[in-house]
Amino acid sequence: MKKIIITGGAGFIGSHVVRRFVTRYPDVHVYNLDALTYAGNLENLKDIDHLPNYTFLKENITDVSRMQVLISEIQPDGLIHLAAESHVDRSIADPMAFVKTNVIGTVNLLNACRDAWKDRYHETLFYHISTDEVYGTLGDTGLFTETTPYDPNSPYSASKAASDHFVRAYGETYGLRYIVTNCSNNYGPFQFPEKLIPLFINNIIHKKPLPVYGDGLYTRDWLYVIDHAIAIDLVYHHGKNHETYNIGGFNEWKNIDLVRLLCKLMDKKLGRPEGTSENLITFVKDRPGHDRRYAIDASKIKRELGWEPSVTFEQGLSETIDWYLNNTEWLQNVTSGTYQRYYEDMYKNR
Ligand code: NAD
Ligand code: DAU
């Protein structure tokens, strides 16, 4: 039986990737390796955790001896690496946590794979999930391609950029087979409500202010998370060794336009008079080092692997809102306790 380790599988994107691999490939054993930080939640996988080809491992990727032992014992055929500290605002408050997990944790995994796979590099793959933020910021025009120079601006994107460089260096130096993908902003079910869309959905439900950073004219390229999981599946099975693929939604939105659309859709779904949620919009102090615009040129993955987004933004956003409205218990569980403290600390000086 083939085996695959997916790190960060209890998080937002990771849980969609785990679900896809476990259900689509019953003859592949999927090991979900996750430390269950504030962002990891086994509730995200309760529909599939009974399946015989799934095992959860509560482990920290920064643990040197555990990664060495586990990866050499399991001898996976591939590893898809999603575990990371992923929120830009938290990286501004505590950069070292991002260095530890995103840089040191990744190098630790690379060492463990290099050692475990030393006699069988040719039949293994280290697939590293990265972000478009490593490319820095765009002006009003242009798109990030696979050859855009790295120019990260936040501690988060600097830590992701460093991890990408290490993956490539291990490919060149030790011959490790690897692929890196750099994706744009994801949205969808199970996203922790610290990121723009789920945070604003939660605030709209509770009629709390919607804190739009700066002038609200920052632009992001949004992709439905299931389309990202489909792309990861394709790249894992058909991507070329030592290649990079950009993944994006062909779907740019200025934050303020997206927030207004969200308000409109939610007023309709909640049966509130139009304009109710828009009145909650509050412009607040900007994020330091805030990248003005991200937009991905995803033509390489489209051309070489035939991937493109399958869901329109209007469809995806509507389904996402419905999911949060139908899963209030999930939302309540993740927003109780420490979330309240996080929210007060993060937004008190804005
Ligand atoms: P997330 O924060 O929702 O989940 C991260 C997961 O990693 C959690 O389950 C957490 O418990 C786990 N984790 C964190 N530190 C760990 C450690 N030291 N050891 C083991 N597990 C640990 O993140 P996400 O939004 O799902 O992002 C997943 C990956 O995709 C990240 O690498 C991120 O950089 C990348 N990415 C995210 C987006 C996005 O829009 N969310 C876009 C492009 C790329
Ligand atoms: O581009 C890919 C990246 O997208 C991923 O690598 C990151 O893991 C992911 O967090 C995301 O980063 P962003 O910083 O773009 O996402 P976030 O949801 O934090 O913010 C989206 C935009 O909304 C950004 O311009 C900042 C703004 N924003 C965000 C929050 C949380 C606000 O205006 N108010 C807010 O309260």
Short mmCIF file of C-alpha atoms and ligand atoms in Angstrom, two decimals:
data_model
loop_
_atom_site.label_atom_id
_atom_site.label_comp_id
_atom_site.label_asym_id
_atom_site.label_seq_id
_atom_site.Cartn_x
_atom_site.Cartn_y
_atom_site.Cartn_z
CA MET A 1 0.00 0.00 0.00
CA LYS A 2 1.29 3.47 -0.91
CA LYS A 3 1.73 5.88 1.98
CA ILE A 4 1.66 9.65 2.20
CA ILE A 5 2.27 12.05 5.06
CA ILE A 6 0.31 15.32 4.98
CA THR A 7 1.56 17.87 7.52
CA GLY A 8 -0.87 20.49 8.83
CA GLY A 9 -3.81 18.28 7.85
CA ALA A 10 -5.96 19.51 10.74
CA GLY A 11 -5.81 23.10 9.50
CA PHE A 12 -7.93 24.88 6.92
CA ILE A 13 -6.40 23.85 3.57
CA GLY A 14 -4.80 20.71 4.98
CA SER A 15 -8.15 19.28 6.09
CA HIS A 16 -9.54 19.63 2.55
CA VAL A 17 -6.43 17.96 1.13
CA VAL A 18 -6.61 15.10 3.65
CA ARG A 19 -10.33 14.58 2.93
CA ARG A 20 -9.67 14.48 -0.81
CA PHE A 21 -6.79 11.99 -0.59
CA VAL A 22 -8.47 9.70 1.97
CA THR A 23 -11.74 9.47 0.03
CA ARG A 24 -10.34 9.46 -3.51
CA TYR A 25 -7.46 7.05 -2.95
CA PRO A 26 -8.65 4.23 -0.65
CA ASP A 27 -5.53 2.23 -1.55
CA VAL A 28 -3.24 4.96 -0.22
CA HIS A 29 -2.68 5.31 3.53
CA VAL A 30 -2.83 8.94 4.60
CA TYR A 31 -0.98 10.05 7.75
CA ASN A 32 -2.11 13.46 8.99
CA LEU A 33 0.78 14.89 11.00
CA ASP A 34 -0.29 17.97 12.96
CA ALA A 35 0.63 19.60 16.30
CA LEU A 36 -2.93 20.93 16.81
CA THR A 37 -2.00 24.55 17.45
CA TYR A 38 -4.85 27.07 17.81
CA ALA A 39 -5.39 26.65 14.03
CA GLY A 40 -5.57 22.85 14.03
CA ASN A 41 -8.93 21.25 14.71
CA LEU A 42 -9.83 17.56 14.42
CA GLU A 43 -13.49 18.55 14.10
CA ASN A 44 -12.56 19.53 10.53
CA LEU A 45 -12.13 15.83 9.71
CA LYS A 46 -14.79 14.08 11.76
CA ASP A 47 -16.61 12.89 8.63
CA ILE A 48 -13.60 10.83 7.46
CA ASP A 49 -11.56 9.99 10.58
CA HIS A 50 -13.07 6.50 10.88
CA LEU A 51 -11.83 5.40 7.44
CA PRO A 52 -9.25 2.60 7.48
CA ASN A 53 -6.71 4.41 5.28
CA TYR A 54 -6.45 7.39 7.68
CA THR A 55 -4.19 7.88 10.71
CA PHE A 56 -3.78 11.03 12.80
CA LEU A 57 -0.39 11.74 14.39
CA LYS A 58 -0.23 14.54 16.96
CA GLU A 59 3.35 15.64 16.35
CA ASN A 60 5.33 18.84 16.06
CA ILE A 61 7.46 19.29 12.92
CA THR A 62 10.12 21.10 14.98
CA ASP A 63 10.80 17.92 17.01
CA VAL A 64 14.07 16.63 15.50
CA SER A 65 14.16 13.09 16.86
CA ARG A 66 10.42 12.42 16.41
CA MET A 67 10.51 13.46 12.74
CA GLN A 68 13.60 11.31 12.12
CA VAL A 69 12.05 8.24 13.78
CA LEU A 70 8.53 8.65 12.36
CA ILE A 71 9.49 9.30 8.76
CA SER A 72 12.02 6.47 8.65
CA GLU A 73 9.52 4.08 10.30
CA ILE A 74 6.56 5.02 8.09
CA GLN A 75 8.67 5.26 4.91
CA PRO A 76 6.07 7.36 3.07
CA ASP A 77 6.22 7.55 -0.72
CA GLY A 78 5.53 11.26 -0.52
CA LEU A 79 5.05 14.12 1.89
CA ILE A 80 2.81 17.13 1.31
CA HIS A 81 3.93 19.90 3.64
CA LEU A 82 1.22 22.35 4.71
CA ALA A 83 1.99 22.76 8.43
CA ALA A 84 2.81 26.39 9.10
CA GLU A 85 2.04 29.46 11.09
CA SER A 86 -0.13 31.14 8.47
CA HIS A 87 -1.52 34.49 9.69
CA VAL A 88 0.32 37.69 8.70
CA ASP A 89 -0.92 39.76 11.69
CA ARG A 90 0.32 37.13 14.15
CA SER A 91 3.72 37.14 12.39
CA ILE A 92 3.98 40.89 13.03
CA ALA A 93 3.23 40.31 16.73
CA ASP A 94 5.50 37.25 17.15
CA PRO A 95 7.96 36.64 14.27
CA MET A 96 9.97 33.97 16.11
CA ALA A 97 7.05 31.52 16.16
CA PHE A 98 7.10 31.75 12.34
CA VAL A 99 10.85 31.18 12.14
CA LYS A 100 10.51 28.11 14.37
CA THR A 101 7.68 26.36 12.53
CA ASN A 102 8.02 27.65 8.97
CA VAL A 103 11.80 27.70 8.64
CA ILE A 104 13.25 25.33 11.26
CA GLY A 105 10.29 22.93 11.06
CA THR A 106 10.61 22.69 7.28
CA VAL A 107 14.38 22.12 7.40
CA ASN A 108 13.79 19.49 10.07
CA LEU A 109 11.35 17.66 7.78
CA LEU A 110 13.77 17.95 4.87
CA ASN A 111 16.54 16.37 6.94
CA ALA A 112 14.26 13.56 8.08
CA CYS A 113 13.13 12.86 4.49
CA ARG A 114 16.68 13.06 3.13
CA ASP A 115 17.79 10.44 5.65
CA ALA A 116 14.72 8.18 5.39
CA TRP A 117 14.69 8.25 1.58
CA LYS A 118 18.43 8.04 0.93
CA ASP A 119 18.17 4.73 -0.98
CA ARG A 120 14.98 5.58 -2.86
CA TYR A 121 14.99 9.28 -3.80
CA HIS A 122 13.82 8.44 -7.31
CA GLU A 123 10.44 7.09 -6.10
CA THR A 124 9.63 9.76 -3.48
CA LEU A 125 8.43 13.38 -3.48
CA PHE A 126 8.65 16.29 -1.05
CA TYR A 127 5.79 18.61 -2.06
CA HIS A 128 6.02 22.01 -0.37
CA ILE A 129 2.91 24.23 -0.18
CA SER A 130 3.85 27.89 -0.36
CA THR A 131 2.23 31.25 -0.94
CA ASP A 132 2.17 34.08 -3.48
CA GLU A 133 3.23 36.43 -0.66
CA VAL A 134 6.88 35.42 -1.19
CA TYR A 135 6.86 37.59 -4.34
CA GLY A 136 6.11 40.77 -2.37
CA THR A 137 3.69 43.30 -3.75
CA LEU A 138 2.44 44.34 -7.21
CA GLY A 139 1.58 47.80 -8.50
CA ASP A 140 -1.66 48.45 -10.38
CA THR A 141 -0.72 46.09 -13.22
CA GLY A 142 1.16 42.84 -13.81
CA LEU A 143 0.92 39.33 -12.38
CA PHE A 144 3.20 37.07 -10.33
CA THR A 145 4.75 34.33 -12.50
CA GLU A 146 6.95 31.42 -11.45
CA THR A 147 10.03 33.51 -12.30
CA THR A 148 9.08 36.67 -10.39
CA PRO A 149 11.96 37.38 -7.96
CA TYR A 150 11.26 36.74 -4.28
CA ASP A 151 10.72 39.98 -2.33
CA PRO A 152 8.84 39.16 0.90
CA ASN A 153 7.65 42.01 3.12
CA SER A 154 6.18 40.44 6.28
CA PRO A 155 7.77 38.08 8.81
CA TYR A 156 5.26 35.47 7.58
CA SER A 157 6.20 35.79 3.92
CA ALA A 158 9.92 36.00 4.77
CA SER A 159 9.63 32.72 6.70
CA LYS A 160 7.76 31.06 3.81
CA ALA A 161 10.33 32.38 1.32
CA ALA A 162 13.16 30.97 3.45
CA SER A 163 11.45 27.58 3.59
CA ASP A 164 10.98 27.56 -0.21
CA HIS A 165 14.70 28.28 -0.65
CA PHE A 166 15.63 25.40 1.66
CA VAL A 167 13.42 22.99 -0.27
CA ARG A 168 15.10 23.97 -3.55
CA ALA A 169 18.55 23.81 -1.95
CA TYR A 170 17.90 20.23 -0.78
CA GLY A 171 16.86 19.35 -4.32
CA GLU A 172 20.05 20.79 -5.81
CA THR A 173 22.44 19.66 -3.08
CA TYR A 174 21.15 16.23 -2.12
CA GLY A 175 19.01 15.32 -5.13
CA LEU A 176 15.75 15.24 -3.12
CA ARG A 177 12.77 15.17 -5.49
CA TYR A 178 10.59 18.20 -4.75
CA ILE A 179 7.84 20.44 -6.11
CA VAL A 180 6.81 23.86 -4.75
CA THR A 181 3.45 25.53 -5.41
CA ASN A 182 2.70 29.16 -4.59
CA CYS A 183 -0.98 29.88 -4.16
CA SER A 184 -3.10 33.00 -3.72
CA ASN A 185 -5.67 33.70 -0.95
CA ASN A 186 -7.94 30.75 -0.17
CA TYR A 187 -11.44 30.93 1.28
CA GLY A 188 -14.10 28.34 2.14
CA PRO A 189 -15.38 26.08 4.93
CA PHE A 190 -13.23 25.42 8.04
CA GLN A 191 -11.13 28.59 7.73
CA PHE A 192 -10.18 29.96 11.15
CA PRO A 193 -11.96 33.30 11.77
CA GLU A 194 -8.78 35.36 11.99
CA LYS A 195 -8.60 35.67 8.17
CA LEU A 196 -10.66 38.34 6.39
CA ILE A 197 -13.65 36.36 5.06
CA PRO A 198 -14.52 34.12 8.06
CA LEU A 199 -13.73 36.92 10.53
CA PHE A 200 -16.13 39.25 8.77
CA ILE A 201 -18.81 36.54 8.44
CA ASN A 202 -18.59 35.94 12.19
CA ASN A 203 -18.71 39.67 12.97
CA ILE A 204 -21.70 40.19 10.67
CA ILE A 205 -23.57 37.36 12.41
CA HIS A 206 -22.93 39.08 15.78
CA LYS A 207 -23.44 42.62 14.38
CA LYS A 208 -19.89 43.58 15.40
CA PRO A 209 -17.77 46.24 13.57
CA LEU A 210 -15.99 45.10 10.38
CA PRO A 211 -12.38 46.39 10.71
CA VAL A 212 -11.18 47.25 7.19
CA TYR A 213 -7.44 48.03 7.23
CA GLY A 214 -6.26 51.37 5.79
CA ASP A 215 -8.16 52.67 2.77
CA GLY A 216 -9.58 49.22 1.91
CA LEU A 217 -8.14 49.41 -1.61
CA TYR A 218 -5.73 46.48 -1.12
CA THR A 219 -6.25 43.74 -3.69
CA ARG A 220 -6.19 39.95 -3.30
CA ASP A 221 -6.76 37.08 -5.77
CA TRP A 222 -9.29 34.70 -4.16
CA LEU A 223 -9.49 30.95 -4.74
CA TYR A 224 -12.04 28.47 -3.38
CA VAL A 225 -10.18 26.06 -1.10
CA ILE A 226 -11.53 22.93 -2.81
CA ASP A 227 -10.06 24.14 -6.10
CA HIS A 228 -6.71 24.45 -4.31
CA ALA A 229 -7.06 20.87 -3.01
CA ILE A 230 -7.80 19.68 -6.57
CA ALA A 231 -4.68 21.48 -7.82
CA ILE A 232 -2.56 19.91 -5.06
CA ASP A 233 -3.84 16.45 -6.01
CA LEU A 234 -2.97 17.07 -9.69
CA VAL A 235 0.48 18.45 -8.92
CA TYR A 236 1.28 15.61 -6.50
CA HIS A 237 0.43 13.00 -9.12
CA HIS A 238 1.46 14.71 -12.35
CA GLY A 239 3.72 17.67 -11.52
CA LYS A 240 7.33 17.67 -12.68
CA ASN A 241 10.23 17.14 -10.30
CA HIS A 242 12.11 20.36 -9.31
CA GLU A 243 9.33 22.58 -10.70
CA THR A 244 7.32 25.45 -9.29
CA TYR A 245 3.66 26.08 -10.16
CA ASN A 246 1.67 29.19 -9.32
CA ILE A 247 -1.97 28.59 -8.36
CA GLY A 248 -4.53 31.41 -8.39
CA GLY A 249 -8.18 32.21 -8.85
CA PHE A 250 -8.03 34.63 -11.83
CA ASN A 251 -10.21 36.55 -9.39
CA GLU A 252 -8.95 39.90 -8.09
CA TRP A 253 -10.99 41.89 -5.57
CA LYS A 254 -10.28 45.11 -3.71
CA ASN A 255 -10.97 44.40 -0.03
CA ILE A 256 -13.69 47.01 0.27
CA ASP A 257 -15.59 45.69 -2.78
CA LEU A 258 -15.38 42.14 -1.44
CA VAL A 259 -16.60 43.27 2.00
CA ARG A 260 -19.55 45.12 0.44
CA LEU A 261 -20.50 42.00 -1.57
CA LEU A 262 -20.25 39.88 1.57
CA CYS A 263 -22.47 42.34 3.47
CA LYS A 264 -25.08 42.27 0.71
CA LEU A 265 -25.16 38.46 0.49
CA MET A 266 -25.34 38.09 4.26
CA ASP A 267 -28.14 40.61 4.69
CA LYS A 268 -30.15 38.59 2.17
CA LYS A 269 -29.38 35.22 3.79
CA LEU A 270 -30.03 36.52 7.32
CA GLY A 271 -33.26 38.28 6.29
CA ARG A 272 -31.91 41.67 7.38
CA PRO A 273 -32.77 44.92 5.53
CA GLU A 274 -30.20 45.73 2.79
CA GLY A 275 -27.49 48.04 4.18
CA THR A 276 -27.59 46.64 7.74
CA SER A 277 -24.16 44.97 7.52
CA GLU A 278 -22.52 47.73 5.43
CA ASN A 279 -23.18 50.07 8.36
CA LEU A 280 -20.78 47.89 10.39
CA ILE A 281 -17.80 48.72 8.11
CA THR A 282 -15.15 50.63 10.09
CA PHE A 283 -11.88 51.80 8.55
CA VAL A 284 -9.08 51.10 11.05
CA LYS A 285 -5.31 51.58 11.33
CA ASP A 286 -3.43 49.79 8.55
CA ARG A 287 -1.39 46.60 8.85
CA PRO A 288 2.34 47.54 8.89
CA GLY A 289 4.12 46.50 5.68
CA HIS A 290 0.75 45.77 4.07
CA ASP A 291 1.21 44.43 0.51
CA ARG A 292 -0.92 46.48 -1.89
CA ARG A 293 -1.81 43.90 -4.49
CA TYR A 294 -1.39 40.17 -5.19
CA ALA A 295 -2.42 38.53 -8.46
CA ILE A 296 -1.29 35.22 -9.86
CA ASP A 297 -0.57 34.19 -13.42
CA ALA A 298 -1.71 30.55 -13.23
CA SER A 299 -1.21 29.85 -16.93
CA LYS A 300 1.61 27.32 -16.39
CA ILE A 301 -0.48 24.91 -14.29
CA LYS A 302 -3.39 25.41 -16.70
CA ARG A 303 -1.22 24.69 -19.74
CA GLU A 304 0.82 21.80 -18.31
CA LEU A 305 -1.66 20.07 -15.98
CA GLY A 306 -5.02 21.28 -17.28
CA TRP A 307 -6.03 22.86 -13.96
CA GLU A 308 -8.26 25.90 -13.61
CA PRO A 309 -10.72 27.03 -10.94
CA SER A 310 -14.04 25.16 -11.17
CA VAL A 311 -16.11 27.44 -8.93
CA THR A 312 -17.00 31.09 -9.58
CA PHE A 313 -16.42 33.55 -6.75
CA GLU A 314 -20.14 34.28 -6.36
CA GLN A 315 -20.85 30.51 -6.03
CA GLY A 316 -17.92 29.86 -3.69
CA LEU A 317 -18.65 32.84 -1.46
CA SER A 318 -22.34 31.95 -1.22
CA GLU A 319 -21.49 28.32 -0.31
CA THR A 320 -18.95 29.53 2.23
CA ILE A 321 -21.47 31.81 3.95
CA ASP A 322 -24.02 28.98 4.00
CA TRP A 323 -21.44 26.66 5.56
CA TYR A 324 -20.70 29.10 8.40
CA LEU A 325 -24.41 29.76 8.97
CA ASN A 326 -25.10 26.00 9.11
CA ASN A 327 -22.11 25.22 11.34
CA THR A 328 -22.62 27.64 14.21
CA GLU A 329 -21.37 25.07 16.72
CA TRP A 330 -18.00 24.82 14.92
CA LEU A 331 -17.80 28.62 14.85
CA GLN A 332 -18.74 28.92 18.53
CA ASN A 333 -16.17 26.31 19.55
CA VAL A 334 -13.29 28.04 17.74
CA THR A 335 -14.27 31.54 18.88
CA SER A 336 -14.64 30.79 22.58
CA GLY A 337 -11.81 31.15 25.13
CA THR A 338 -8.44 32.19 23.72
CA TYR A 339 -9.96 33.62 20.51
CA GLN A 340 -11.61 36.40 22.54
CA ARG A 341 -8.25 37.40 24.00
CA TYR A 342 -6.62 37.24 20.54
CA TYR A 343 -9.31 39.48 19.10
CA GLU A 344 -9.04 42.08 21.87
CA ASP A 345 -5.22 42.18 21.64
CA MET A 346 -5.11 42.30 17.84
CA TYR A 347 -7.75 44.96 17.35
CA LYS A 348 -7.49 47.12 20.51
CA ASN A 349 -4.99 49.66 19.08
CA ARG A 350 -6.51 49.91 15.61
P1 NAD B 1 -3.83 27.00 9.01
O1 NAD B 1 -3.20 28.00 9.93
O2 NAD B 1 -5.30 26.93 8.91
O3 NAD B 1 -3.33 25.53 9.43
C1 NAD B 1 -2.01 25.24 9.77
C2 NAD B 1 -1.96 23.84 10.37
O4 NAD B 1 -0.59 23.55 10.69
C3 NAD B 1 -2.76 23.70 11.68
O5 NAD B 1 -3.50 22.52 11.66
C4 NAD B 1 -1.69 23.66 12.76
O6 NAD B 1 -2.07 22.90 13.89
C5 NAD B 1 -0.53 23.02 12.01
N1 NAD B 1 0.77 23.38 12.59
C6 NAD B 1 1.21 24.63 12.88
N2 NAD B 1 2.44 24.56 13.43
C7 NAD B 1 2.79 23.24 13.46
C8 NAD B 1 3.93 22.52 13.90
N3 NAD B 1 4.98 23.18 14.43
N4 NAD B 1 3.96 21.20 13.75
C9 NAD B 1 2.90 20.53 13.21
N5 NAD B 1 1.78 21.15 12.80
C10 NAD B 1 1.72 22.49 12.93
O7 NAD B 1 -3.13 27.24 7.62
P2 NAD B 1 -3.76 27.18 6.15
O8 NAD B 1 -4.39 28.48 5.84
O9 NAD B 1 -4.52 25.94 5.99
O10 NAD B 1 -2.42 27.10 5.28
C11 NAD B 1 -1.80 25.84 5.02
C12 NAD B 1 -0.54 26.06 4.21
O11 NAD B 1 -0.86 26.70 2.99
C13 NAD B 1 0.49 26.96 4.90
O12 NAD B 1 1.76 26.46 4.62
C14 NAD B 1 0.28 28.31 4.24
O13 NAD B 1 1.49 29.06 4.25
C15 NAD B 1 -0.12 27.90 2.85
N6 NAD B 1 -0.99 28.85 2.12
C16 NAD B 1 -2.15 29.33 2.70
C17 NAD B 1 -2.99 30.16 1.97
C18 NAD B 1 -4.27 30.69 2.56
O14 NAD B 1 -4.91 31.55 1.93
N7 NAD B 1 -4.72 30.24 3.71
C19 NAD B 1 -2.65 30.51 0.65
C20 NAD B 1 -1.46 30.03 0.11
C21 NAD B 1 -0.64 29.17 0.85
O1 DAU B 2 -1.91 35.29 -0.47
C1 DAU B 2 -1.87 34.09 0.25
C2 DAU B 2 -1.95 34.38 1.73
O2 DAU B 2 -3.26 34.82 1.99
C3 DAU B 2 -1.59 33.18 2.60
O3 DAU B 2 -0.26 32.82 2.39
C4 DAU B 2 -1.81 33.50 4.08
O4 DAU B 2 -1.60 32.33 4.86
C5 DAU B 2 -3.24 33.98 4.26
O5 DAU B 2 -3.40 34.39 5.61
C6 DAU B 2 -3.55 35.14 3.33
O6 DAU B 2 -2.84 36.34 3.71
P1 DAU B 2 -3.54 37.79 3.70
O7 DAU B 2 -2.80 38.65 4.63
O8 DAU B 2 -3.76 38.27 2.32
O9 DAU B 2 -4.99 37.36 4.30
P2 DAU B 2 -5.93 38.05 5.40
O10 DAU B 2 -7.21 37.30 5.37
O11 DAU B 2 -5.25 38.23 6.70
O12 DAU B 2 -6.18 39.50 4.79
C7 DAU B 2 -6.75 39.68 3.50
C8 DAU B 2 -6.81 41.17 3.23
O13 DAU B 2 -7.77 41.76 4.12
C9 DAU B 2 -5.50 41.90 3.49
O14 DAU B 2 -5.35 42.95 2.56
C10 DAU B 2 -5.67 42.47 4.89
C11 DAU B 2 -7.18 42.75 4.96
N1 DAU B 2 -7.79 42.64 6.31
C12 DAU B 2 -7.59 41.49 7.01
C13 DAU B 2 -8.14 41.34 8.27
C14 DAU B 2 -7.90 40.07 9.07
C15 DAU B 2 -8.58 43.66 6.80
O15 DAU B 2 -8.78 44.71 6.14
N2 DAU B 2 -9.13 43.51 8.05
C16 DAU B 2 -8.93 42.40 8.82
O16 DAU B 2 -9.44 42.35 9.97
#
